[in-house]
PDB file of C-alpha atoms (C1' of nucleotides) in Angstrom:
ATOM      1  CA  UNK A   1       0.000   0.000   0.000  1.00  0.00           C
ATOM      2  CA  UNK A   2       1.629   2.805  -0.955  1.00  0.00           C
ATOM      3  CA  UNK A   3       0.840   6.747  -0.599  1.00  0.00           C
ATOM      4  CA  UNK A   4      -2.159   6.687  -2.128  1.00  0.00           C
ATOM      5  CA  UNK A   5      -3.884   3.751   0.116  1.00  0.00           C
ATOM      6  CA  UNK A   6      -2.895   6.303   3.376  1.00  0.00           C
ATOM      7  CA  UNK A   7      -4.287   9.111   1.454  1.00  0.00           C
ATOM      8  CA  UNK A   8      -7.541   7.544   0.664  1.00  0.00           C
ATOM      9  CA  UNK A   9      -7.987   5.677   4.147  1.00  0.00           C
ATOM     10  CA  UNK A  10      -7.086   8.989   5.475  1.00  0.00           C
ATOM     11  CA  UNK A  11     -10.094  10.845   3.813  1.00  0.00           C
ATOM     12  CA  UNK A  12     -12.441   7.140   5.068  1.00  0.00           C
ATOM     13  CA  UNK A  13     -11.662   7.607   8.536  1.00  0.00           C
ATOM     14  CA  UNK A  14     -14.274  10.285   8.706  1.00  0.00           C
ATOM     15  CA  UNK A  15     -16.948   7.840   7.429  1.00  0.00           C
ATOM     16  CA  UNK A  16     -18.659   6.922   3.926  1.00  0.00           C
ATOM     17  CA  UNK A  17     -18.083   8.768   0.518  1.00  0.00           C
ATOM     18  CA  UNK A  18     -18.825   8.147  -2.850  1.00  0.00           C
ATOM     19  CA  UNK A  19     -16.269   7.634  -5.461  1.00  0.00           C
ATOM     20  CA  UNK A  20     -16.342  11.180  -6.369  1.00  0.00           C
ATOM     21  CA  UNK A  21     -16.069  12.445  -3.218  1.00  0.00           C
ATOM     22  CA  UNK A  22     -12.683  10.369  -3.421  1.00  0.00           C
ATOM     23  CA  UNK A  23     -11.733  11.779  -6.256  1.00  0.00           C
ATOM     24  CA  UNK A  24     -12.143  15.353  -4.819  1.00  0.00           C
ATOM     25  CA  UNK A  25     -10.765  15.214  -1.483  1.00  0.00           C
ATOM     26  CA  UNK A  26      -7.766  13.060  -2.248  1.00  0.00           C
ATOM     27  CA  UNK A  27      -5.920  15.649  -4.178  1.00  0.00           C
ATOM     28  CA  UNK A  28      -3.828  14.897  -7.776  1.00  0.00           C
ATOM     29  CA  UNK A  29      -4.877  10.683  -7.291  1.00  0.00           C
ATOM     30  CA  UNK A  30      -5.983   9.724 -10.986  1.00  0.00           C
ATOM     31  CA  UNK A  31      -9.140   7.748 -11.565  1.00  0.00           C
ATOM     32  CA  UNK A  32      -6.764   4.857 -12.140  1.00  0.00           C
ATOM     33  CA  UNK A  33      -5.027   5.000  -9.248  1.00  0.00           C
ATOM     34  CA  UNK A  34      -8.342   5.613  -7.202  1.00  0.00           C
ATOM     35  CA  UNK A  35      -9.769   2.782  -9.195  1.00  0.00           C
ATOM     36  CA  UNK A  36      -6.972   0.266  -8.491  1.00  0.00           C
ATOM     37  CA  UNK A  37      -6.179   1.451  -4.549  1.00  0.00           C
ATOM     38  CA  UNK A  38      -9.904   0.978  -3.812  1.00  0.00           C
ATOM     39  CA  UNK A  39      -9.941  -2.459  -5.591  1.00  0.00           C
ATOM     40  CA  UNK A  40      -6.660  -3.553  -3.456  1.00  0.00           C
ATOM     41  CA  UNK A  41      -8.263  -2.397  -0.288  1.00  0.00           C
ATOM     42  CA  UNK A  42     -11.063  -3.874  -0.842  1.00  0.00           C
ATOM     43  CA  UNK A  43      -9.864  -7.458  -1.949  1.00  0.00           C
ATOM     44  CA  UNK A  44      -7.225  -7.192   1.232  1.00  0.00           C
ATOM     45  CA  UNK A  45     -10.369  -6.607   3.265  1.00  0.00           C
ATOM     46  CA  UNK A  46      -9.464  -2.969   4.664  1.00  0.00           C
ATOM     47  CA  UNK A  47     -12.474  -1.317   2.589  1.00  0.00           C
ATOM     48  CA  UNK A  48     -16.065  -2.448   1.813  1.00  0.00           C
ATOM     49  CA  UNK A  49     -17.927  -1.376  -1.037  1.00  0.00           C
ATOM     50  CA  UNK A  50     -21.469  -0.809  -1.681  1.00  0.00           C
ATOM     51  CA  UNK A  51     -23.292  -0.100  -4.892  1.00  0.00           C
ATOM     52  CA  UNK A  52     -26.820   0.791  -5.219  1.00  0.00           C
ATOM     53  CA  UNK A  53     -28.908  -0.421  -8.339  1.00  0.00           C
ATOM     54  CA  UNK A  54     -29.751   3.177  -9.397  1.00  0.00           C
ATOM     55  CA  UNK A  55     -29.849   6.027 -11.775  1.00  0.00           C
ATOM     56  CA  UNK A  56     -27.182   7.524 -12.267  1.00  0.00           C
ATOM     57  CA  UNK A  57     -25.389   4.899 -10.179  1.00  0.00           C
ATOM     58  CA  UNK A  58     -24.085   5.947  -6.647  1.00  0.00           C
ATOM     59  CA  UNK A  59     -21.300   3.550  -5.255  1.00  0.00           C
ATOM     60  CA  UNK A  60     -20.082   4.358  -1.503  1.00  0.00           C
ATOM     61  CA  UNK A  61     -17.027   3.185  -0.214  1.00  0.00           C
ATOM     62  CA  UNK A  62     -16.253   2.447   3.705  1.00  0.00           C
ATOM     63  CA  UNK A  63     -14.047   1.325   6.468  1.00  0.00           C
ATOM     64  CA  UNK A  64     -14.489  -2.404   7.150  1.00  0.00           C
ATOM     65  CA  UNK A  65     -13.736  -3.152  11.294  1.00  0.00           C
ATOM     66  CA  UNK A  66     -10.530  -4.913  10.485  1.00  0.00           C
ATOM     67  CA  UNK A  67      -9.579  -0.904   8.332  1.00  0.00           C
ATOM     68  CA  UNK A  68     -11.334   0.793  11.381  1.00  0.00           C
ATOM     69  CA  UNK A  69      -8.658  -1.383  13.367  1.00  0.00           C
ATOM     70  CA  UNK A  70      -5.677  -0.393  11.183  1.00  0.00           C
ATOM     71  CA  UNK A  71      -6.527   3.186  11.380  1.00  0.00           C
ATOM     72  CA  UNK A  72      -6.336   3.235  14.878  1.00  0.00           C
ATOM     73  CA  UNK A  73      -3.044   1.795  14.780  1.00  0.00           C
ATOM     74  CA  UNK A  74      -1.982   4.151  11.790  1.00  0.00           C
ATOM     75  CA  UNK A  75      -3.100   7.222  12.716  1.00  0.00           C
ATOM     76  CA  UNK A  76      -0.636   8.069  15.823  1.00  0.00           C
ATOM     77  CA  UNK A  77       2.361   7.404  13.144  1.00  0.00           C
ATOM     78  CA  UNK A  78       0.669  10.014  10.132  1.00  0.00           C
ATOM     79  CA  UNK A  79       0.294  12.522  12.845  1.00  0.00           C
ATOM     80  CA  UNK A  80       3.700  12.103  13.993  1.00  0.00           C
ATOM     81  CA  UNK A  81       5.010  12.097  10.295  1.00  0.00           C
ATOM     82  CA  UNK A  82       2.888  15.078   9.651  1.00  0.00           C
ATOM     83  CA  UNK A  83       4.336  17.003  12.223  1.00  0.00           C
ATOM     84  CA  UNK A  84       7.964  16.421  12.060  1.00  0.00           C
ATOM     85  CA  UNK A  85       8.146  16.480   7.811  1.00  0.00           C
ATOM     86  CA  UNK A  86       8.333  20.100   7.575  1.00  0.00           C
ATOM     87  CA  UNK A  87      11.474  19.710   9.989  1.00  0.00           C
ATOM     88  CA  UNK A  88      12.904  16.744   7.905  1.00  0.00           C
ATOM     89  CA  UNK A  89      13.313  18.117   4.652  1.00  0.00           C
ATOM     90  CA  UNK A  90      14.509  21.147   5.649  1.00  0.00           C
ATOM     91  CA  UNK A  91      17.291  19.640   7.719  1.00  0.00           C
ATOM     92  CA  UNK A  92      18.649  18.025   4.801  1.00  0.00           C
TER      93      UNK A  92
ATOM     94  CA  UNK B   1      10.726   5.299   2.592  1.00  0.00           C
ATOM     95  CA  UNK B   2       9.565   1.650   1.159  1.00  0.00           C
ATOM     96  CA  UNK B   3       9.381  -1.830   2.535  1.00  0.00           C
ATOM     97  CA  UNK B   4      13.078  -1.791   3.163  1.00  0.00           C
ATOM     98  CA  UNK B   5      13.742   1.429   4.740  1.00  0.00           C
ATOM     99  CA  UNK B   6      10.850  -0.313   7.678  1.00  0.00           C
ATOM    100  CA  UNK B   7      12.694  -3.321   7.618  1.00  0.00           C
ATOM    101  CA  UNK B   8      16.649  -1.739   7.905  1.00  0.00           C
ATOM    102  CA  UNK B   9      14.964   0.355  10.836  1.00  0.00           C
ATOM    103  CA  UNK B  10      13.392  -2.880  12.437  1.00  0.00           C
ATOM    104  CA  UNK B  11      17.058  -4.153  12.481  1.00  0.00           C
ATOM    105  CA  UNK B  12      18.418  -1.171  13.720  1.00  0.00           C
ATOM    106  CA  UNK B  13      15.963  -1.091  16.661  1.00  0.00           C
ATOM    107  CA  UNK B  14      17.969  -3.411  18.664  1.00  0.00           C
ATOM    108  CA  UNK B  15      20.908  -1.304  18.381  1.00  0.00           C
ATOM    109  CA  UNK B  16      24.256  -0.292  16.916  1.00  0.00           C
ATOM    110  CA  UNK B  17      25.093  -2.717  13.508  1.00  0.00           C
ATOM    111  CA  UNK B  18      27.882  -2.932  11.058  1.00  0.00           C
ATOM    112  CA  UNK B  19      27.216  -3.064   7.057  1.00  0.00           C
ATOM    113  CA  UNK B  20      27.893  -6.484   7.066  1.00  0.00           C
ATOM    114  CA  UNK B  21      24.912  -7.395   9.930  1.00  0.00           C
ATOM    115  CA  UNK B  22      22.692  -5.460   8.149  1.00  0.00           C
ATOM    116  CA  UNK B  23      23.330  -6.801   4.570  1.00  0.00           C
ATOM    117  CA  UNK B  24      22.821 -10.463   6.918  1.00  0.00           C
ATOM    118  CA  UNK B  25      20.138  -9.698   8.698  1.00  0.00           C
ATOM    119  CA  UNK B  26      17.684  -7.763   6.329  1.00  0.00           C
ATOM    120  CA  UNK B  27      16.669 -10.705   4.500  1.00  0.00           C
ATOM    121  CA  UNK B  28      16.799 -10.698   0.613  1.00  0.00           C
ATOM    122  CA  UNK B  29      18.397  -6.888   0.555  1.00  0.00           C
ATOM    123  CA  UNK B  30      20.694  -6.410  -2.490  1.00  0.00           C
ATOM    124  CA  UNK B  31      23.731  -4.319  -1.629  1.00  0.00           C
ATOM    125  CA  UNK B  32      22.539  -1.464  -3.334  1.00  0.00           C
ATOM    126  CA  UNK B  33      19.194  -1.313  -2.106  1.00  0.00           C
ATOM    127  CA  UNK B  34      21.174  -1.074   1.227  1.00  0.00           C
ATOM    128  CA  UNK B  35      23.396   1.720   0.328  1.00  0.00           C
ATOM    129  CA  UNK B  36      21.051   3.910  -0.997  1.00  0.00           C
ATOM    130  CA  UNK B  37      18.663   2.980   1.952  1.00  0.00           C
ATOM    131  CA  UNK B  38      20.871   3.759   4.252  1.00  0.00           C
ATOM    132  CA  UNK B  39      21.738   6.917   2.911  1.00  0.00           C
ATOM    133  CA  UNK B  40      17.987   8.024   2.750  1.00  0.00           C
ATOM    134  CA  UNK B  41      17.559   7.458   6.191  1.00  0.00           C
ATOM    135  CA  UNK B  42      20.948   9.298   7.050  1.00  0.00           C
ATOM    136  CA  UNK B  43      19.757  12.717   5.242  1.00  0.00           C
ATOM    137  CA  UNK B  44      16.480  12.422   6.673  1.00  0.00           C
ATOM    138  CA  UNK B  45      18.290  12.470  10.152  1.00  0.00           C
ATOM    139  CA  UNK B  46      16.483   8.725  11.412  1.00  0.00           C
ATOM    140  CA  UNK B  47      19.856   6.884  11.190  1.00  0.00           C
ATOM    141  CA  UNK B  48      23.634   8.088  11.911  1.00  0.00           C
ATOM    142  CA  UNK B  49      26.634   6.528  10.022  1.00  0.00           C
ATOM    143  CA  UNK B  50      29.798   6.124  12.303  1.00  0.00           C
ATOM    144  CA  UNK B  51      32.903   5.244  10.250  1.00  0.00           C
ATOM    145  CA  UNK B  52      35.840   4.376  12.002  1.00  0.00           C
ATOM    146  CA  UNK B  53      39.760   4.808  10.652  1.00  0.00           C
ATOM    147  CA  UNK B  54      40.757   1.596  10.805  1.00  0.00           C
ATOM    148  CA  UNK B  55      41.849  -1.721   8.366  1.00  0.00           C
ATOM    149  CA  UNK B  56      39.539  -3.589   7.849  1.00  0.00           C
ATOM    150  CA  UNK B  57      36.850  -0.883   7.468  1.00  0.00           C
ATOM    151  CA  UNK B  58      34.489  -0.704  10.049  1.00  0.00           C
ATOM    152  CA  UNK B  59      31.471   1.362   9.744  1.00  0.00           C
ATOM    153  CA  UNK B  60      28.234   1.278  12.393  1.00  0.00           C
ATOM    154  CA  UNK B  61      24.769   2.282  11.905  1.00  0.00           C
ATOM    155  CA  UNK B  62      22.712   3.139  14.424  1.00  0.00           C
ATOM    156  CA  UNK B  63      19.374   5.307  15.131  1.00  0.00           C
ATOM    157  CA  UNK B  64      19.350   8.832  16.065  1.00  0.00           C
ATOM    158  CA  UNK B  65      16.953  10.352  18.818  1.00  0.00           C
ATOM    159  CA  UNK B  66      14.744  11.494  15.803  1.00  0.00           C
ATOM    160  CA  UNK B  67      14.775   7.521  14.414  1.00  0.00           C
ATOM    161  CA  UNK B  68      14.263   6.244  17.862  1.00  0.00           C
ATOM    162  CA  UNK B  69      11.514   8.454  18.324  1.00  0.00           C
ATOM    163  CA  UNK B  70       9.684   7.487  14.739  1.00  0.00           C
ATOM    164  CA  UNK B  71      10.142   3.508  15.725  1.00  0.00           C
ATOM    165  CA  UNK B  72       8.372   4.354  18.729  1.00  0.00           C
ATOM    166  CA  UNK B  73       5.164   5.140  16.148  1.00  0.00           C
ATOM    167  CA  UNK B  74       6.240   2.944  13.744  1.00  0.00           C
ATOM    168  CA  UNK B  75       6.175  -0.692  16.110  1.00  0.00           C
ATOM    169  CA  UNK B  76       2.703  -1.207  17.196  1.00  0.00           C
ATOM    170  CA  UNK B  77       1.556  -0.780  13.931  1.00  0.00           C
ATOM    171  CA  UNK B  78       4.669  -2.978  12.396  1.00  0.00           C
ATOM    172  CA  UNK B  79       3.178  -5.520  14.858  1.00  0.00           C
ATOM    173  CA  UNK B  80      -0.455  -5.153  13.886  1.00  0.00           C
ATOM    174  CA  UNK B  81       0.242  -5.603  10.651  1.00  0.00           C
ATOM    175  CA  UNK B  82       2.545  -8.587  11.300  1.00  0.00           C
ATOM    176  CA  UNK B  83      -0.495  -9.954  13.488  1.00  0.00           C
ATOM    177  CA  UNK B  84      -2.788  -9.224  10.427  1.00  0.00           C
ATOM    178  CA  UNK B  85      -0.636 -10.500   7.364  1.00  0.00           C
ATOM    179  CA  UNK B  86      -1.242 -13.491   7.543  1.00  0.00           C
ATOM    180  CA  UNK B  87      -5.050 -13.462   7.325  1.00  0.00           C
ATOM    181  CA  UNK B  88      -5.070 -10.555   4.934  1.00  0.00           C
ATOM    182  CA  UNK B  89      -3.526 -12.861   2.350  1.00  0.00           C
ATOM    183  CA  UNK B  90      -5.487 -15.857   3.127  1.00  0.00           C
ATOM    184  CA  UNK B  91      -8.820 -14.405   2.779  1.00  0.00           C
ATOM    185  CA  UNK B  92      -8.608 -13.309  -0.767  1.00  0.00           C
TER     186      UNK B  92
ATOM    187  C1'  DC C   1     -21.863   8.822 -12.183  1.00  0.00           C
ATOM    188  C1'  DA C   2     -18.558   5.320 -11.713  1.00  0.00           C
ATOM    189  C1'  DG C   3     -15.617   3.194 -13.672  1.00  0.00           C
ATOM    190  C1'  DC C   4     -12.456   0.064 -17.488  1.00  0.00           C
ATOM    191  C1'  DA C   5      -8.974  -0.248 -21.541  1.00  0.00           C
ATOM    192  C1'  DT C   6      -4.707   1.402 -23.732  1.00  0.00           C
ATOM    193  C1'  DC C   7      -0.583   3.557 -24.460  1.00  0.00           C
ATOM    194  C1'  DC C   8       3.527   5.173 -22.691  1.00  0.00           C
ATOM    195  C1'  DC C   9       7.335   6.946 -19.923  1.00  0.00           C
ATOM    196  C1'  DG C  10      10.594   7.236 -16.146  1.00  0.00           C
ATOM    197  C1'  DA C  11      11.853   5.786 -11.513  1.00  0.00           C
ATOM    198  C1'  DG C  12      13.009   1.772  -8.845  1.00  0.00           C
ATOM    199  C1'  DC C  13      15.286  -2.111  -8.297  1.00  0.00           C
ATOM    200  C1'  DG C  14      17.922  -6.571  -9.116  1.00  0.00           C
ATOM    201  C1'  DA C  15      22.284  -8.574 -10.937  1.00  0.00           C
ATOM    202  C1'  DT C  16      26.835  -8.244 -11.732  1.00  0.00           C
ATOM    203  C1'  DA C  17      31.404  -6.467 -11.732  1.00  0.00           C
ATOM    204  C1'  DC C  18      34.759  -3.399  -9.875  1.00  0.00           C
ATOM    205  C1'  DT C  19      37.338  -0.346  -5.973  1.00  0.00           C
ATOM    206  C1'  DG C  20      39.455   2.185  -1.744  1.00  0.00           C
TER     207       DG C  20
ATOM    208  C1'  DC D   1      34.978  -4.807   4.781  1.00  0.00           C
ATOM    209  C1'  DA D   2      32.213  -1.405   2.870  1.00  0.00           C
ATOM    210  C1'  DG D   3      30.907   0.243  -0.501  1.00  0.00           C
ATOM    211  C1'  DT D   4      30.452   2.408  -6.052  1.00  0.00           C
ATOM    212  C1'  DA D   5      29.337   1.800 -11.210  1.00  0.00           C
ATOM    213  C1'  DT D   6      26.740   0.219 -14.863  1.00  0.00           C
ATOM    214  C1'  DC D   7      23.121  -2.316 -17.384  1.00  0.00           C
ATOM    215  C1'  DG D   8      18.700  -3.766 -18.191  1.00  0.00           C
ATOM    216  C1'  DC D   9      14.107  -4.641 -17.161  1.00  0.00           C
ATOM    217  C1'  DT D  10       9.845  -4.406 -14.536  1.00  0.00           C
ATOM    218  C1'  DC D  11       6.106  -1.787 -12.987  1.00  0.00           C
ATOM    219  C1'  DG D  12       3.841   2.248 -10.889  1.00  0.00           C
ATOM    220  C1'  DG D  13       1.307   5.603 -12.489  1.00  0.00           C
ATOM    221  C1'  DG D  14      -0.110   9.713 -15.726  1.00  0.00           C
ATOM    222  C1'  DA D  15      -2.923  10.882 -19.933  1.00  0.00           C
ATOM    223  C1'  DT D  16      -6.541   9.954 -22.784  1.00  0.00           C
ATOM    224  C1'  DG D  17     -10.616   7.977 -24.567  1.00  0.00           C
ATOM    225  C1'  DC D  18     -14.621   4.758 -24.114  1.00  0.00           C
ATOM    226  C1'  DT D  19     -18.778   2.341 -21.549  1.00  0.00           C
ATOM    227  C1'  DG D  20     -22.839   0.516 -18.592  1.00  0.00           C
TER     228       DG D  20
END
DNA sequence: CAGCATCCCGAGCGATACTG
DNA sequence: CAGTATCGCTCGGGATGCTG
């Protein structure tokens, strides 16, 4: 899982959205890449996906318990990343 | 940082090692994937490089406060994961 | 709206050989 | 012992266009 799975767990952990929501709120990800790092999370069990027979179709994507359960674990370390970046790359 | 800065770091948690450890120890690790590792981690101030004048060479890696302080993050969610692997893999 | 199919390029990485 | 140099290929991922 690479940055795009934190990215779009990241914008999950504040409950449902729809793939276009995705595609807004995780910002420069490519349809592909949102198409293929939903499709990994989902097979590896982290994501569920639910798509409801309508028109236009709507299609909203969620944490399962065991991503609810990674995020919890996950979370402490982006924070911590988040705050000492800046710091890195401007030490170097 | 990729799967083998996490796993040099996971080797370095124990302490102080020499090249040659590490090149051991971090299973399946081509030489250059550990130099250039190595030397990511050393700009981005997680790992210090000791070289000592001697012959035979003799050069020690070790974590800095800042490296000590991201493996402090980084383990419980190493060991979720490693908890987690397994069954990720076999349920798909 | 929510995707899939194709083409394409460059970074990442493994393998191998050489060096201070 | 502790690396560097070079080659070659795989693959992530961007751009674009099409579909149910």
């Amino acid at each position: 899982m690479s940055k795009w799975g934190v990215l779009v767990l990241l914008a999950l952990t504040d409950g449902t959205h729809r793939w276009g929501e995705l595609r807004r709120e995780v910002d420069g990800i490519s349809e592909k890449m949102l198409a293929s790092t939903l499709r990994t999370l989902e097979t590896d069990g982290i994501v569920s996906r639910t798509s409801y027979p309508e028109v236009p179709p709507r299609v909203e994507y969620a944490l399962t318990e065991l991503g609810r359960e990674l995020m919890e674990h996950m979370l402490p370390l982006v924070q911590w990343v988040a705050l000492r970046a800046d710091g890195i790359v401007r030490e170097r």
